[in-house]
Amino acid sequence: MIEEIRCAVLGLGRLGYWHAENIASKIQGAKLVKVIDPLKGRAEEVARELKVESWSENPNDAFKDENIDAIIIVTPTSTHAEMIKKAAQHKKHVFVEKPLTQKLDEADDVIQVIKENNISCQVGFMRRFDPAYVEAKRRIAAGDIGKPLYFKGVSRDGNVPQEEFIKYSGGIFLDVAIHDYDIARFLMNDEVHSIQATGNILLESNKFMEKYHDVDQGLSTIRFKSGAAGDVETTRIAPYGYDIRGEVIGTEGAIQIGSMRQNDIKLFTKNQTSHDLVQDFPTRFKDAYLLEMVHFIDTLRKGEQPLCTAWDGKKALEISIAATSSFNNGETVLLKH
Amino acid sequence: MIEEIRCAVLGLGRLGYWHAENIASKIQGAKLVKVIDPLKGRAEEVARELKVESWSENPNDAFKDENIDAIIIVTPTSTHAEMIKKAAQHKKHVFVEKPLTQKLDEADDVIQVIKENNISCQVGFMRRFDPAYVEAKRRIAAGDIGKPLYFKGVSRDGNVPQEEFIKYSGGIFLDVAIHDYDIARFLMNDEVHSIQATGNILLESNKFMEKYHDVDQGLSTIRFKSGAAGDVETTRIAPYGYDIRGEVIGTEGAIQIGSMRQNDIKLFTKNQTSHDLVQDFPTRFKDAYLLEMVHFIDTLRKGEQPLCTAWDGKKALEISIAATSSFNNGETVLLKH
Amino acid sequence: MIEEIRCAVLGLGRLGYWHAENIASKIQGAKLVKVIDPLKGRAEEVARELKVESWSENPNDAFKDENIDAIIIVTPTSTHAEMIKKAAQHKKHVFVEKPLTQKLDEADDVIQVIKENNISCQVGFMRRFDPAYVEAKRRIAAGDIGKPLYFKGVSRDGNVPQEEFIKYSGGIFLDVAIHDYDIARFLMNDEVHSIQATGNILLESNKFMEKYHDVDQGLSTIRFKSGAAGDVETTRIAPYGYDIRGEVIGTEGAIQIGSMRQNDIKLFTKNQTSHDLVQDFPTRFKDAYLLEMVHFIDTLRKGEQPLCTAWDGKKALEISIAATSSFNNGETVLLKH
Amino acid sequence: MIEEIRCAVLGLGRLGYWHAENIASKIQGAKLVKVIDPLKGRAEEVARELKVESWSENPNDAFKDENIDAIIIVTPTSTHAEMIKKAAQHKKHVFVEKPLTQKLDEADDVIQVIKENNISCQVGFMRRFDPAYVEAKRRIAAGDIGKPLYFKGVSRDGNVPQEEFIKYSGGIFLDVAIHDYDIARFLMNDEVHSIQATGNILLESNKFMEKYHDVDQGLSTIRFKSGAAGDVETTRIAPYGYDIRGEVIGTEGAIQIGSMRQNDIKLFTKNQTSHDLVQDFPTRFKDAYLLEMVHFIDTLRKGEQPLCTAWDGKKALEISIAATSSFNNGETVLLKH
Ligand SMILES: NC(=O)c1ccc[n+]([C@@H]2O[C@H](COP(=O)([O-])OP(=O)(O)OC[C@H]3O[C@@H](n4cnc5c(N)ncnc54)[C@H](O)[C@@H]3O)[C@@H](O)[C@H]2O)c1
Ligand SMILES: NC(=O)c1ccc[n+]([C@@H]2O[C@H](COP(=O)([O-])OP(=O)(O)OC[C@H]3O[C@@H](n4cnc5c(N)ncnc54)[C@H](O)[C@@H]3O)[C@@H](O)[C@H]2O)c1
Ligand SMILES: NC(=O)c1ccc[n+]([C@@H]2O[C@H](COP(=O)([O-])OP(=O)(O)OC[C@H]3O[C@@H](n4cnc5c(N)ncnc54)[C@H](O)[C@@H]3O)[C@@H](O)[C@H]2O)c1
Ligand SMILES: NC(=O)c1ccc[n+]([C@@H]2O[C@H](COP(=O)([O-])OP(=O)(O)OC[C@H]3O[C@@H](n4cnc5c(N)ncnc54)[C@H](O)[C@@H]3O)[C@@H](O)[C@H]2O)c1
C-alpha cells in the first residue's frame, strides 16, 4: 500500500475549499501539497489557512509538478474535460466533480485518455458515500427487498440559484437530477433504457429561466433495461428546506432513504410538536463529501478502482442529456449506449 | 331539517355491505329501509343480519318504492349511469360509488337528468372525508402553505387484483388513480389543464394485464390551469402494505398527508424497531366511509349540496380518461372541458 | 345470546353524556331506555336530544324499573358504592366509572354484594380497550418481548383542574395514576408487591393544592410480585397537550405504546416541520370509550365476564391508596392483599 | 492564541485509544506527543499505529516531560485523583474521564490542587457536546420552553457488563446515572436539592450483583433547588439496543432529546416497517467524544474555562453518591453542598 497520496486541489470555490480542507486535515494517507485557483489571491489565502506548502494561480502548475500524485478538479464544469485530459497525460490520478463533462463526446474523449494513461478517475457523486444510501445499497444487495422493481427519487432544494448560475448550469436535469440518475443506477444495479421528462416554472419570480430553456421543477420517468421503472422529481423551490429522498420498491419489500431532521430533538409547544429541517446540501452531505474523498485516497493507496468511475460519470451525463432532450421535444428518448 | 332519510342500498358486494351496515346502525338521521341485490339470497341474508324491514332481488323495487328518499348505488360501475338516471327520474337522491360512470357522455347525461329532477347526487370519493385529508384541506385553505404549487400523490396497493377484476376495471388510471385526481383537484382548488401518463408491468405474474392494455404501475404528470403542476404514482404491487400519501408544496410551506402505521405501538427487538403497516383500503379508510355517508345524510336533511357532486365525479373521470389515452398514445392530452 | 340489553345511564355529566350517546346510537344490542340525573332539567334535556323514551331526576327510579337490565353509573365517585349496591340488590348489571369506590372497605362491600346477587360489574378502565393498548397486550401475550421486566407509564395532562375538582378528586394518585396502575397490572400480567411515591407542586399557580395534600406532579416506583418493576410519572401541567405513554421492557424486546399525533398530516414551513398534538382525553380515548361499552354489552349478551371487573377496580384502588400513603409518609408501602 | 497543545494520553484502554486517535488526526491545534499505559507493549503498539513520536509504560513519564502541555487521563477511576494531582503539580492541564474521582473528599482535594496550580481541568461528560443535547440547551436557554420544571432521563444499555467490571464500577448510580445527573444540572441550569433512589435486579442472570450491592435497574427521583423536579431511569438490560433519552418540561413547552435510529433508512416488508437501532455508546456518542476534545483543545488555546470543570465533576459525583446511599438505606438524601 502506498504510504501517502500527494494531492493538489484545482479550483477553490465553495466546494473546492471543502475538498481542500478535508484533504488537509481529515484524511489518513492524504497530503495536500498544492492549491490552485486563477482568481487573484485566492490560492495564497487558502494555502495560508490550511497550511499548504505550495500554491499557484496557474492550473498548469498542477500538471507538471512531479511531486503530485492526484488532482482534485473542482473547477467550473466547462473546464472539466480539458483538465482531466491534461492530468491524465501527466499521469496524475483524478477526482473530478460532477458532472464529468457537459457533452457526451467530451466524456468519450476523457474516458479514452484515462484508459490510455492508465490513471484512476473518480467522479464526485457523493450520495454513493452517504451512510444512508450506503446502507440502503447493502440491504438491497443482501436481498432484503427482493428484486428491485421501482426507483423513486425526490430532490428538493429551497435555495433558488441566481440567474448567473442558471445560465451556465446546463439545466435542472443536468445540474440537479443527475445525482438521482446516478443513485438510481447504483441502487437498482441497472441501466436506463429510456427516459421521458416534463417540467414547469412554478414560481413567478423564476420566469427568467425560460430564456435558458430551464425550469424550476422537473419530473422524469425512467424505464430500466431489466424492465424495472422509476421516477425522479426535482424541485428548486421547496420553501421549507433541503429535501432529498430515495425509495426502492422490490418484489419482497421496499426501502426508504432519507430524513430531513436537522437535530435529534423535538420541541413541544402548545398544541404542536416540531423539529428543525436540514436547510442545504453542505449540511446534508457533509459526511458524504468527506467519505468520498477517503474512498478516493484509499483506492489510490491500494491500487483499486473507485466505486464511481468516469464511466459512471458518462452514464449519468447521458441520462441527463436524454432527459433534457425529452423535456424539450416532448418525446420519450431511448438511450443509445 | 328533515327528521329521517329513508335509504335503500343497491348492490351488496363488499363495499355495498359496509355502506348498508353504516347506514343501518351508525348514522343519526338515516334509516335503512331496503337492501337490494340480484344475487340469489344475498339481499335476504343482509336484511336479516342488519335487521332491515324490506329486501328485494329486483333493482327496480328501489326506484318505485314511495317509502324511499335516497338510493346508495354500489353496483358494478357499468350499471351506474342507468341506475342514477332511474333514481333521478323517481326523485330519489343518490349516493353513487366512484367512478360516476365509465364514459364521459354518460356522465353528461347523468348530470343533465340530475339537474332536471333536482335531486342531490354525491360521488363516493371518500378521501375527501378522511380526517387527514380534511385537515390538510383546512390548513391549505387557511393559507398555511401559501399558494399551492405542486401536488404529489402516491397510491400503492399490495393486493394484486384477479384477472376477472382487471378485465372490467377500466385500467389503473380509471380504477385507482382517479382517487388521486379527485383529491388533487380538491386540495389544489384547481382544475387540470393537461396530463401525461406512462406505465409498466413490473411483475412477471401480471403480464396478463397486457391483454387489457393495463399495467400494474402508472405515473401521471399533471399541469393545472393556474400553472401549478403535480404527479401521481399508482402501484398495484407494493409488497409491504397499503400506502396512500399526498403532498402539496406551496409558496410558503408544504404539507404531507398519510402515515402507514397500523397501531400506535412500536416494537423494539434486538437491533431494530418496527411497527405494523396498514394492509388494505377497508382498514385505511374505515372512518372515511362512515364520514362520507354521515355527510350525505346530513346534507340531505339540511337541503344542502354535498361536498362531492356528480360534477366532481365527471371531472375526475375526464382526467382518468385523458391519462389512459396519454398512456396509450404516448402524448400529452389537453382536457377540453 | 340475549337480543338486547336495556340500559339506564345514571349521572349525565360530561362523561355520562358520552356513555349515553354511545349506547343510544352506536352499539349493537344495546338500548338506552332511561337517563337519570338529579340536576333539574338535565335528564329531560338529554332524553330529548338522544330520543330516550324515559327520564328521571330520581336515581332510585333506575333501580326499581323492571324494564332495565343494566345501569351505567357515571356519578361522582363518592356515590359509587351506594349506587352499585342498590343496583346489585335489584339484579341490575353495572358499568361503573373508575375509581370503583374511594375506600378499600367500600370496595370489599361492593364486591361482596356483586357476588351475592350474581351480577356482572365492569369498571371504566377504558385504556384496556384502546386499540394501541389492546395490540400491546396481544403482542406481549404472544411472547414478542419475552418475559416482561419493567413497566413505564407516563400520563401528562395540560388542563389543570379547578380547585373545586382537586378538593374532591382524592389526589393525583387516585384520580390520574390509577389508570396507569390498572394498565400496568394488565400489561405485566402481574400484581403489585410494593409502591413508593413522591410528588411536587411544580407550578406556582397550583400552590393551593397543598391544602388538599395534593400535587401537580407525582412519580411512583413499583415492585411487582414476580420481581419485575416499574415507574409511573403523572403530571397535570404539561403545557403542550395530553400525553399518555406506556412502555414494557421484556427479556427479548420492548414495546412502546402511544403517539401524541392529532392528525396524520405534517406541516413543513421554513426550517421546520410540525404536527398537531392531541389536547385532551376525550379526543385521545374516544374510540376506547365506545369500545369498552361495546364490550360491556357484548359480555352481558353472551353471559361472559367483562375484561375489567370490580376486582380489578379494587386492585387499582389499593395501589392508588398505597401510593398516596407513601407520598404522605415518605416510605415504601407493601400491599397487603 | 496558542498555536499547538502538545498532549499525552494516559491509559490506552478502549476509551483511551479513541481519545488518542482523535487527538492524533482529527483535532486542529492538538498534537499527540506521547501515549502511556503500564500494560506491557500497549503504549508501543498504539504509538506505532497512530505515529506518535514517544511512548512509555511509566505514567510518571507524562508528568515530568517538559514537552507536554496537557494530559488526557483515561485510566481506571480509582487512579484519577492521584493522576490529576500529579499533573496539576507539574502544571499540566488535564482532561479526565468521568467520574472525576470515586470519593467526595478526593474530589475536594483535586479541586484544591487544580486551583493552586492554576491549571485547566475538563471532565469527560461528553453528552454536553452531543449535537442533540447542545441544541436542546440552546433552545432552553433561548426560552423556547419557558422556565424548566421537570427533567426526565432514560439511560438504557443492552450490554450487561461482566462481574469483574461491576465489582469496581461503584454501582449503577455512580457508573451510569452520573451522566444523567450531569446533563440534568446542565439542561435545568439548577442544582440538586435532594434525591431518592430505588433499584432492582431484574434479570436472574444478574443475581451476582447482589454481592456488590448493585442492581441492573435503578430509578432516582430528584428535587432541584428551584423547586423543579425530575426522574432518571437507568437500565443495564435493555434487550434491544442503546437507548439514551432526555426530556425537559417547562412552563411553555417541552423538549425531547434523542433518537435511537442507527441509519436514515426504513425497511418495509410484508406488514411492517422497521429501522435499525443504535447498539452501543461508541456509536451513539462518536461525535460527542470528538467534540468534547475539540472543546478541550480550543479552550486551552484561547485560555478559556471549559464547559465542564472539576467542579461539575464533583457535583455529579455528589448526586451519584447520594443516590447510592438513598438506594441502600431507603431514605431521601439531602445534598449538603
Ligand atoms: N457534488 C455536488 O454536490 C456539487 C455541488 C456544487 C458544485 N459541484 C460541482 O463542482 C464544480 C465547481 O462548482 P462550485 O460551486 O465550487 O463553483 P465556484 O464557482 O464556487 O468555484 C469554481 C472555482 O474554480 C475557479 N476556476 C475557474 N477556472 C479555473 C481553472 N481553469 N482552473 C482552476 N480553477 C478555476 C474559480 O476561480 C472558482 O474559484 C462544478 O463542476 C459543479 O458542478 C458539485
Ligand atoms: N370508493 C372506493 O374506495 C371503492 C372501493 C371498491 C369499490 N368501489 C366501487 O364500488 C362499486 C362496487 O364495487 P364492489 O367492489 O363492491 O363490487 P362487488 O362486485 O363486490 O359488488 C357488486 C354487487 O352489486 C350487485 N349487482 C350487480 N348488478 C346489480 C344491479 N343491477 N343492481 C343491484 N345490484 C347489482 C352484485 O350482485 C354484487 O353483489 C364499483 O363502482 C366500484 O368502483 C369503490
Ligand atoms: N374513565 C375516565 O377517563 C374518566 C374521566 C372523567 C371522569 N371519570 C369518572 O366519572 C365519574 C363522573 O365524572 P364526571 O367528570 O362526568 O363528573 P360530572 O360532575 O361532570 O358529572 C356527574 C353528574 O352526576 C350527577 N349526579 C350527582 N349525584 C348523582 C346521583 N346521586 N345520581 C345520579 N346522578 C348524580 C351530577 O348532577 C352530574 O351531572 C367519576 O367517578 C369520575 O372519576 C372517569
Ligand atoms: N465517558 C464515558 O462515556 C466513559 C465510557 C467508558 C469509560 N469511561 C471512563 O474512562 C476511564 C477508563 O475506562 P476504560 O473503559 O477505558 O477502561 P479500560 O480498563 O478499558 O482501560 C484502562 C487502561 O488504563 C491502563 N492503566 C491502568 N492503570 C494505569 C495507570 N496508573 N496509568 C496509566 N494507565 C493505566 C490500563 O492498562 C488500561 O489499558 C474510567 O474512568 C471510566 O469510568 C467513561
PDB file of C-alpha atoms in Angstrom, chain A residues 23-190:
ATOM      1  CA  ILE A  23      -7.699  16.515   2.461  1.00  0.00           C
ATOM      2  CA  ALA A  24      -5.610  18.901   4.525  1.00  0.00           C
ATOM      3  CA  SER A  25      -6.666  17.633   7.928  1.00  0.00           C
ATOM      4  CA  LYS A  26      -9.118  14.773   7.979  1.00  0.00           C
ATOM      5  CA  ILE A  27      -7.919  12.008   5.689  1.00  0.00           C
ATOM      6  CA  GLN A  28      -5.354   9.435   6.628  1.00  0.00           C
ATOM      7  CA  GLY A  29      -2.840   8.795   3.859  1.00  0.00           C
ATOM      8  CA  ALA A  30      -3.512  12.027   2.015  1.00  0.00           C
ATOM      9  CA  LYS A  31      -1.359  15.133   1.939  1.00  0.00           C
ATOM     10  CA  LEU A  32      -2.468  18.387   0.405  1.00  0.00           C
ATOM     11  CA  VAL A  33       0.655  19.766  -1.254  1.00  0.00           C
ATOM     12  CA  LYS A  34      -0.724  22.401  -3.605  1.00  0.00           C
ATOM     13  CA  VAL A  35      -3.832  24.538  -4.064  1.00  0.00           C
ATOM     14  CA  ILE A  36      -4.579  26.371  -7.312  1.00  0.00           C
ATOM     15  CA  ASP A  37      -7.107  28.937  -8.435  1.00  0.00           C
ATOM     16  CA  PRO A  38      -6.683  31.609 -11.154  1.00  0.00           C
ATOM     17  CA  LEU A  39      -8.630  34.089  -9.020  1.00  0.00           C
ATOM     18  CA  LYS A  40      -6.078  36.628  -7.758  1.00  0.00           C
ATOM     19  CA  GLY A  41      -5.112  35.933  -4.152  1.00  0.00           C
ATOM     20  CA  ARG A  42      -7.467  33.016  -3.594  1.00  0.00           C
ATOM     21  CA  ALA A  43      -4.887  30.198  -3.700  1.00  0.00           C
ATOM     22  CA  GLU A  44      -2.480  32.059  -1.424  1.00  0.00           C
ATOM     23  CA  GLU A  45      -5.223  32.726   1.085  1.00  0.00           C
ATOM     24  CA  VAL A  46      -6.340  29.099   1.153  1.00  0.00           C
ATOM     25  CA  ALA A  47      -2.743  27.866   1.376  1.00  0.00           C
ATOM     26  CA  ARG A  48      -2.192  30.032   4.413  1.00  0.00           C
ATOM     27  CA  GLU A  49      -5.397  28.968   6.118  1.00  0.00           C
ATOM     28  CA  LEU A  50      -4.857  25.276   5.547  1.00  0.00           C
ATOM     29  CA  LYS A  51      -1.079  25.402   5.921  1.00  0.00           C
ATOM     30  CA  VAL A  52      -0.403  24.071   2.446  1.00  0.00           C
ATOM     31  CA  GLU A  53       3.235  24.323   1.383  1.00  0.00           C
ATOM     32  CA  SER A  54       2.662  25.441  -2.199  1.00  0.00           C
ATOM     33  CA  TRP A  55       0.084  27.383  -4.179  1.00  0.00           C
ATOM     34  CA  SER A  56      -0.368  28.801  -7.657  1.00  0.00           C
ATOM     35  CA  GLU A  57      -2.674  30.843  -9.851  1.00  0.00           C
ATOM     36  CA  ASN A  58      -1.796  28.798 -12.897  1.00  0.00           C
ATOM     37  CA  PRO A  59      -3.652  25.487 -13.362  1.00  0.00           C
ATOM     38  CA  ASN A  60      -0.773  24.106 -15.408  1.00  0.00           C
ATOM     39  CA  ASP A  61       1.428  24.142 -12.319  1.00  0.00           C
ATOM     40  CA  ALA A  62      -0.538  21.184 -11.030  1.00  0.00           C
ATOM     41  CA  PHE A  63       0.010  19.001 -14.041  1.00  0.00           C
ATOM     42  CA  LYS A  64       3.723  19.492 -14.335  1.00  0.00           C
ATOM     43  CA  ASP A  65       4.553  19.174 -10.638  1.00  0.00           C
ATOM     44  CA  GLU A  66       6.400  15.836 -10.174  1.00  0.00           C
ATOM     45  CA  ASN A  67       5.600  15.990  -6.504  1.00  0.00           C
ATOM     46  CA  ILE A  68       1.884  15.497  -7.137  1.00  0.00           C
ATOM     47  CA  ASP A  69       0.081  12.124  -7.393  1.00  0.00           C
ATOM     48  CA  ALA A  70      -3.538  13.171  -7.692  1.00  0.00           C
ATOM     49  CA  ILE A  71      -5.503  16.222  -8.767  1.00  0.00           C
ATOM     50  CA  ILE A  72      -8.912  17.151  -7.350  1.00  0.00           C
ATOM     51  CA  ILE A  73     -10.741  19.061 -10.097  1.00  0.00           C
ATOM     52  CA  VAL A  74     -13.378  21.409  -8.699  1.00  0.00           C
ATOM     53  CA  THR A  75     -13.413  23.979 -11.462  1.00  0.00           C
ATOM     54  CA  PRO A  76     -16.451  25.064 -13.490  1.00  0.00           C
ATOM     55  CA  THR A  77     -17.886  22.110 -15.416  1.00  0.00           C
ATOM     56  CA  SER A  78     -16.984  23.597 -18.804  1.00  0.00           C
ATOM     57  CA  THR A  79     -13.301  23.144 -17.977  1.00  0.00           C
ATOM     58  CA  HIS A  80     -13.513  19.539 -16.679  1.00  0.00           C
ATOM     59  CA  ALA A  81     -12.746  17.760 -19.969  1.00  0.00           C
ATOM     60  CA  GLU A  82      -9.586  19.739 -20.626  1.00  0.00           C
ATOM     61  CA  MET A  83      -8.416  19.451 -17.018  1.00  0.00           C
ATOM     62  CA  ILE A  84      -8.917  15.699 -16.823  1.00  0.00           C
ATOM     63  CA  LYS A  85      -7.104  15.127 -20.114  1.00  0.00           C
ATOM     64  CA  LYS A  86      -4.138  17.211 -19.057  1.00  0.00           C
ATOM     65  CA  ALA A  87      -3.975  15.465 -15.703  1.00  0.00           C
ATOM     66  CA  ALA A  88      -4.147  12.047 -17.372  1.00  0.00           C
ATOM     67  CA  GLN A  89      -1.442  12.928 -19.841  1.00  0.00           C
ATOM     68  CA  HIS A  90       0.792  13.809 -16.906  1.00  0.00           C
ATOM     69  CA  LYS A  91      -0.135  10.520 -15.186  1.00  0.00           C
ATOM     70  CA  LYS A  92      -1.917  12.235 -12.364  1.00  0.00           C
ATOM     71  CA  HIS A  93      -4.922  10.468 -10.873  1.00  0.00           C
ATOM     72  CA  VAL A  94      -8.110  12.471 -10.920  1.00  0.00           C
ATOM     73  CA  PHE A  95     -11.044  13.203  -8.688  1.00  0.00           C
ATOM     74  CA  VAL A  96     -13.475  15.325 -10.664  1.00  0.00           C
ATOM     75  CA  GLU A  97     -16.669  16.957  -9.510  1.00  0.00           C
ATOM     76  CA  LYS A  98     -19.913  16.045 -11.206  1.00  0.00           C
ATOM     77  CA  PRO A  99     -20.873  16.307 -13.991  1.00  0.00           C
ATOM     78  CA  LEU A 100     -17.888  14.623 -15.629  1.00  0.00           C
ATOM     79  CA  THR A 101     -18.205  16.887 -18.670  1.00  0.00           C
ATOM     80  CA  GLN A 102     -21.007  18.800 -20.345  1.00  0.00           C
ATOM     81  CA  LYS A 103     -21.114  16.855 -23.617  1.00  0.00           C
ATOM     82  CA  LEU A 104     -21.159  13.165 -24.391  1.00  0.00           C
ATOM     83  CA  ASP A 105     -18.318  13.220 -26.924  1.00  0.00           C
ATOM     84  CA  GLU A 106     -16.128  15.032 -24.386  1.00  0.00           C
ATOM     85  CA  ALA A 107     -16.939  12.249 -21.932  1.00  0.00           C
ATOM     86  CA  ASP A 108     -15.879   9.645 -24.508  1.00  0.00           C
ATOM     87  CA  ASP A 109     -12.617  11.516 -25.163  1.00  0.00           C
ATOM     88  CA  VAL A 110     -11.907  11.772 -21.488  1.00  0.00           C
ATOM     89  CA  ILE A 111     -12.552   8.069 -20.879  1.00  0.00           C
ATOM     90  CA  GLN A 112     -10.230   7.211 -23.785  1.00  0.00           C
ATOM     91  CA  VAL A 113      -7.393   9.336 -22.403  1.00  0.00           C
ATOM     92  CA  ILE A 114      -7.898   7.947 -18.895  1.00  0.00           C
ATOM     93  CA  LYS A 115      -7.574   4.412 -20.263  1.00  0.00           C
ATOM     94  CA  GLU A 116      -4.514   5.167 -22.359  1.00  0.00           C
ATOM     95  CA  ASN A 117      -2.706   6.715 -19.443  1.00  0.00           C
ATOM     96  CA  ASN A 118      -3.905   4.095 -17.023  1.00  0.00           C
ATOM     97  CA  ILE A 119      -4.897   6.550 -14.321  1.00  0.00           C
ATOM     98  CA  SER A 120      -7.706   6.312 -11.824  1.00  0.00           C
ATOM     99  CA  CYS A 121     -10.633   8.742 -12.091  1.00  0.00           C
ATOM    100  CA  GLN A 122     -13.383   9.144  -9.539  1.00  0.00           C
ATOM    101  CA  VAL A 123     -16.455  11.315 -10.157  1.00  0.00           C
ATOM    102  CA  GLY A 124     -17.980  13.288  -7.312  1.00  0.00           C
ATOM    103  CA  PHE A 125     -21.329  11.532  -6.864  1.00  0.00           C
ATOM    104  CA  MET A 126     -21.150  11.855  -3.121  1.00  0.00           C
ATOM    105  CA  ARG A 127     -24.575  10.316  -2.439  1.00  0.00           C
ATOM    106  CA  ARG A 128     -22.966   6.937  -3.049  1.00  0.00           C
ATOM    107  CA  PHE A 129     -20.944   7.584   0.113  1.00  0.00           C
ATOM    108  CA  ASP A 130     -23.696   8.982   2.273  1.00  0.00           C
ATOM    109  CA  PRO A 131     -24.231   6.476   5.119  1.00  0.00           C
ATOM    110  CA  ALA A 132     -27.977   6.149   4.463  1.00  0.00           C
ATOM    111  CA  TYR A 133     -27.502   5.349   0.762  1.00  0.00           C
ATOM    112  CA  VAL A 134     -24.626   3.012   1.568  1.00  0.00           C
ATOM    113  CA  GLU A 135     -26.819   1.092   3.997  1.00  0.00           C
ATOM    114  CA  ALA A 136     -29.690   1.005   1.502  1.00  0.00           C
ATOM    115  CA  LYS A 137     -27.355  -0.389  -1.140  1.00  0.00           C
ATOM    116  CA  ARG A 138     -26.142  -3.029   1.306  1.00  0.00           C
ATOM    117  CA  ARG A 139     -29.674  -4.039   2.209  1.00  0.00           C
ATOM    118  CA  ILE A 140     -30.794  -4.248  -1.396  1.00  0.00           C
ATOM    119  CA  ALA A 141     -27.704  -6.243  -2.366  1.00  0.00           C
ATOM    120  CA  ALA A 142     -28.408  -8.548   0.575  1.00  0.00           C
ATOM    121  CA  GLY A 143     -31.794  -9.285  -0.973  1.00  0.00           C
ATOM    122  CA  ASP A 144     -33.786  -7.653   1.814  1.00  0.00           C
ATOM    123  CA  ILE A 145     -36.367  -6.272  -0.607  1.00  0.00           C
ATOM    124  CA  GLY A 146     -36.156  -8.991  -3.258  1.00  0.00           C
ATOM    125  CA  LYS A 147     -35.666  -7.915  -6.863  1.00  0.00           C
ATOM    126  CA  PRO A 148     -35.794  -4.101  -7.298  1.00  0.00           C
ATOM    127  CA  LEU A 149     -38.780  -3.017  -9.392  1.00  0.00           C
ATOM    128  CA  TYR A 150     -39.205   0.717  -8.937  1.00  0.00           C
ATOM    129  CA  PHE A 151     -36.990   3.659  -8.021  1.00  0.00           C
ATOM    130  CA  LYS A 152     -38.405   6.904  -6.702  1.00  0.00           C
ATOM    131  CA  GLY A 153     -36.194   9.918  -6.231  1.00  0.00           C
ATOM    132  CA  VAL A 154     -37.049  13.312  -4.784  1.00  0.00           C
ATOM    133  CA  SER A 155     -34.541  16.178  -4.787  1.00  0.00           C
ATOM    134  CA  ARG A 156     -35.878  19.420  -3.480  1.00  0.00           C
ATOM    135  CA  ASP A 157     -33.887  22.500  -2.749  1.00  0.00           C
ATOM    136  CA  GLY A 158     -35.152  25.715  -1.272  1.00  0.00           C
ATOM    137  CA  ASN A 159     -32.298  27.934  -2.320  1.00  0.00           C
ATOM    138  CA  VAL A 160     -33.210  29.217  -5.777  1.00  0.00           C
ATOM    139  CA  PRO A 161     -29.990  29.945  -7.657  1.00  0.00           C
ATOM    140  CA  GLN A 162     -29.166  33.299  -9.218  1.00  0.00           C
ATOM    141  CA  GLU A 163     -29.690  33.927 -12.932  1.00  0.00           C
ATOM    142  CA  GLU A 164     -25.916  33.930 -13.452  1.00  0.00           C
ATOM    143  CA  PHE A 165     -25.781  30.353 -12.185  1.00  0.00           C
ATOM    144  CA  ILE A 166     -28.816  29.083 -14.112  1.00  0.00           C
ATOM    145  CA  LYS A 167     -27.316  30.464 -17.326  1.00  0.00           C
ATOM    146  CA  TYR A 168     -24.371  28.062 -17.225  1.00  0.00           C
ATOM    147  CA  SER A 169     -25.890  25.254 -15.154  1.00  0.00           C
ATOM    148  CA  GLY A 170     -26.892  23.087 -18.103  1.00  0.00           C
ATOM    149  CA  GLY A 171     -30.475  22.977 -16.864  1.00  0.00           C
ATOM    150  CA  ILE A 172     -32.215  21.272 -13.979  1.00  0.00           C
ATOM    151  CA  PHE A 173     -31.823  17.724 -15.330  1.00  0.00           C
ATOM    152  CA  LEU A 174     -28.078  18.067 -15.817  1.00  0.00           C
ATOM    153  CA  ASP A 175     -27.380  20.094 -12.707  1.00  0.00           C
ATOM    154  CA  VAL A 176     -29.678  18.525 -10.113  1.00  0.00           C
ATOM    155  CA  ALA A 177     -31.430  15.371 -11.342  1.00  0.00           C
ATOM    156  CA  ILE A 178     -28.074  13.889 -12.367  1.00  0.00           C
ATOM    157  CA  HIS A 179     -27.496  12.919  -8.721  1.00  0.00           C
ATOM    158  CA  ASP A 180     -30.745  10.917  -8.754  1.00  0.00           C
ATOM    159  CA  TYR A 181     -29.913   9.298 -12.088  1.00  0.00           C
ATOM    160  CA  ASP A 182     -26.586   8.156 -10.721  1.00  0.00           C
ATOM    161  CA  ILE A 183     -28.005   6.863  -7.472  1.00  0.00           C
ATOM    162  CA  ALA A 184     -30.824   5.127  -9.346  1.00  0.00           C
ATOM    163  CA  ARG A 185     -28.268   3.189 -11.436  1.00  0.00           C
ATOM    164  CA  PHE A 186     -26.367   2.442  -8.246  1.00  0.00           C
ATOM    165  CA  LEU A 187     -29.293   1.211  -6.143  1.00  0.00           C
ATOM    166  CA  MET A 188     -31.169  -0.595  -8.914  1.00  0.00           C
ATOM    167  CA  ASN A 189     -27.957  -2.085 -10.244  1.00  0.00           C
ATOM    168  CA  ASP A 190     -29.443  -1.500 -13.669  1.00  0.00           C
TER     169      ASP A 190
END
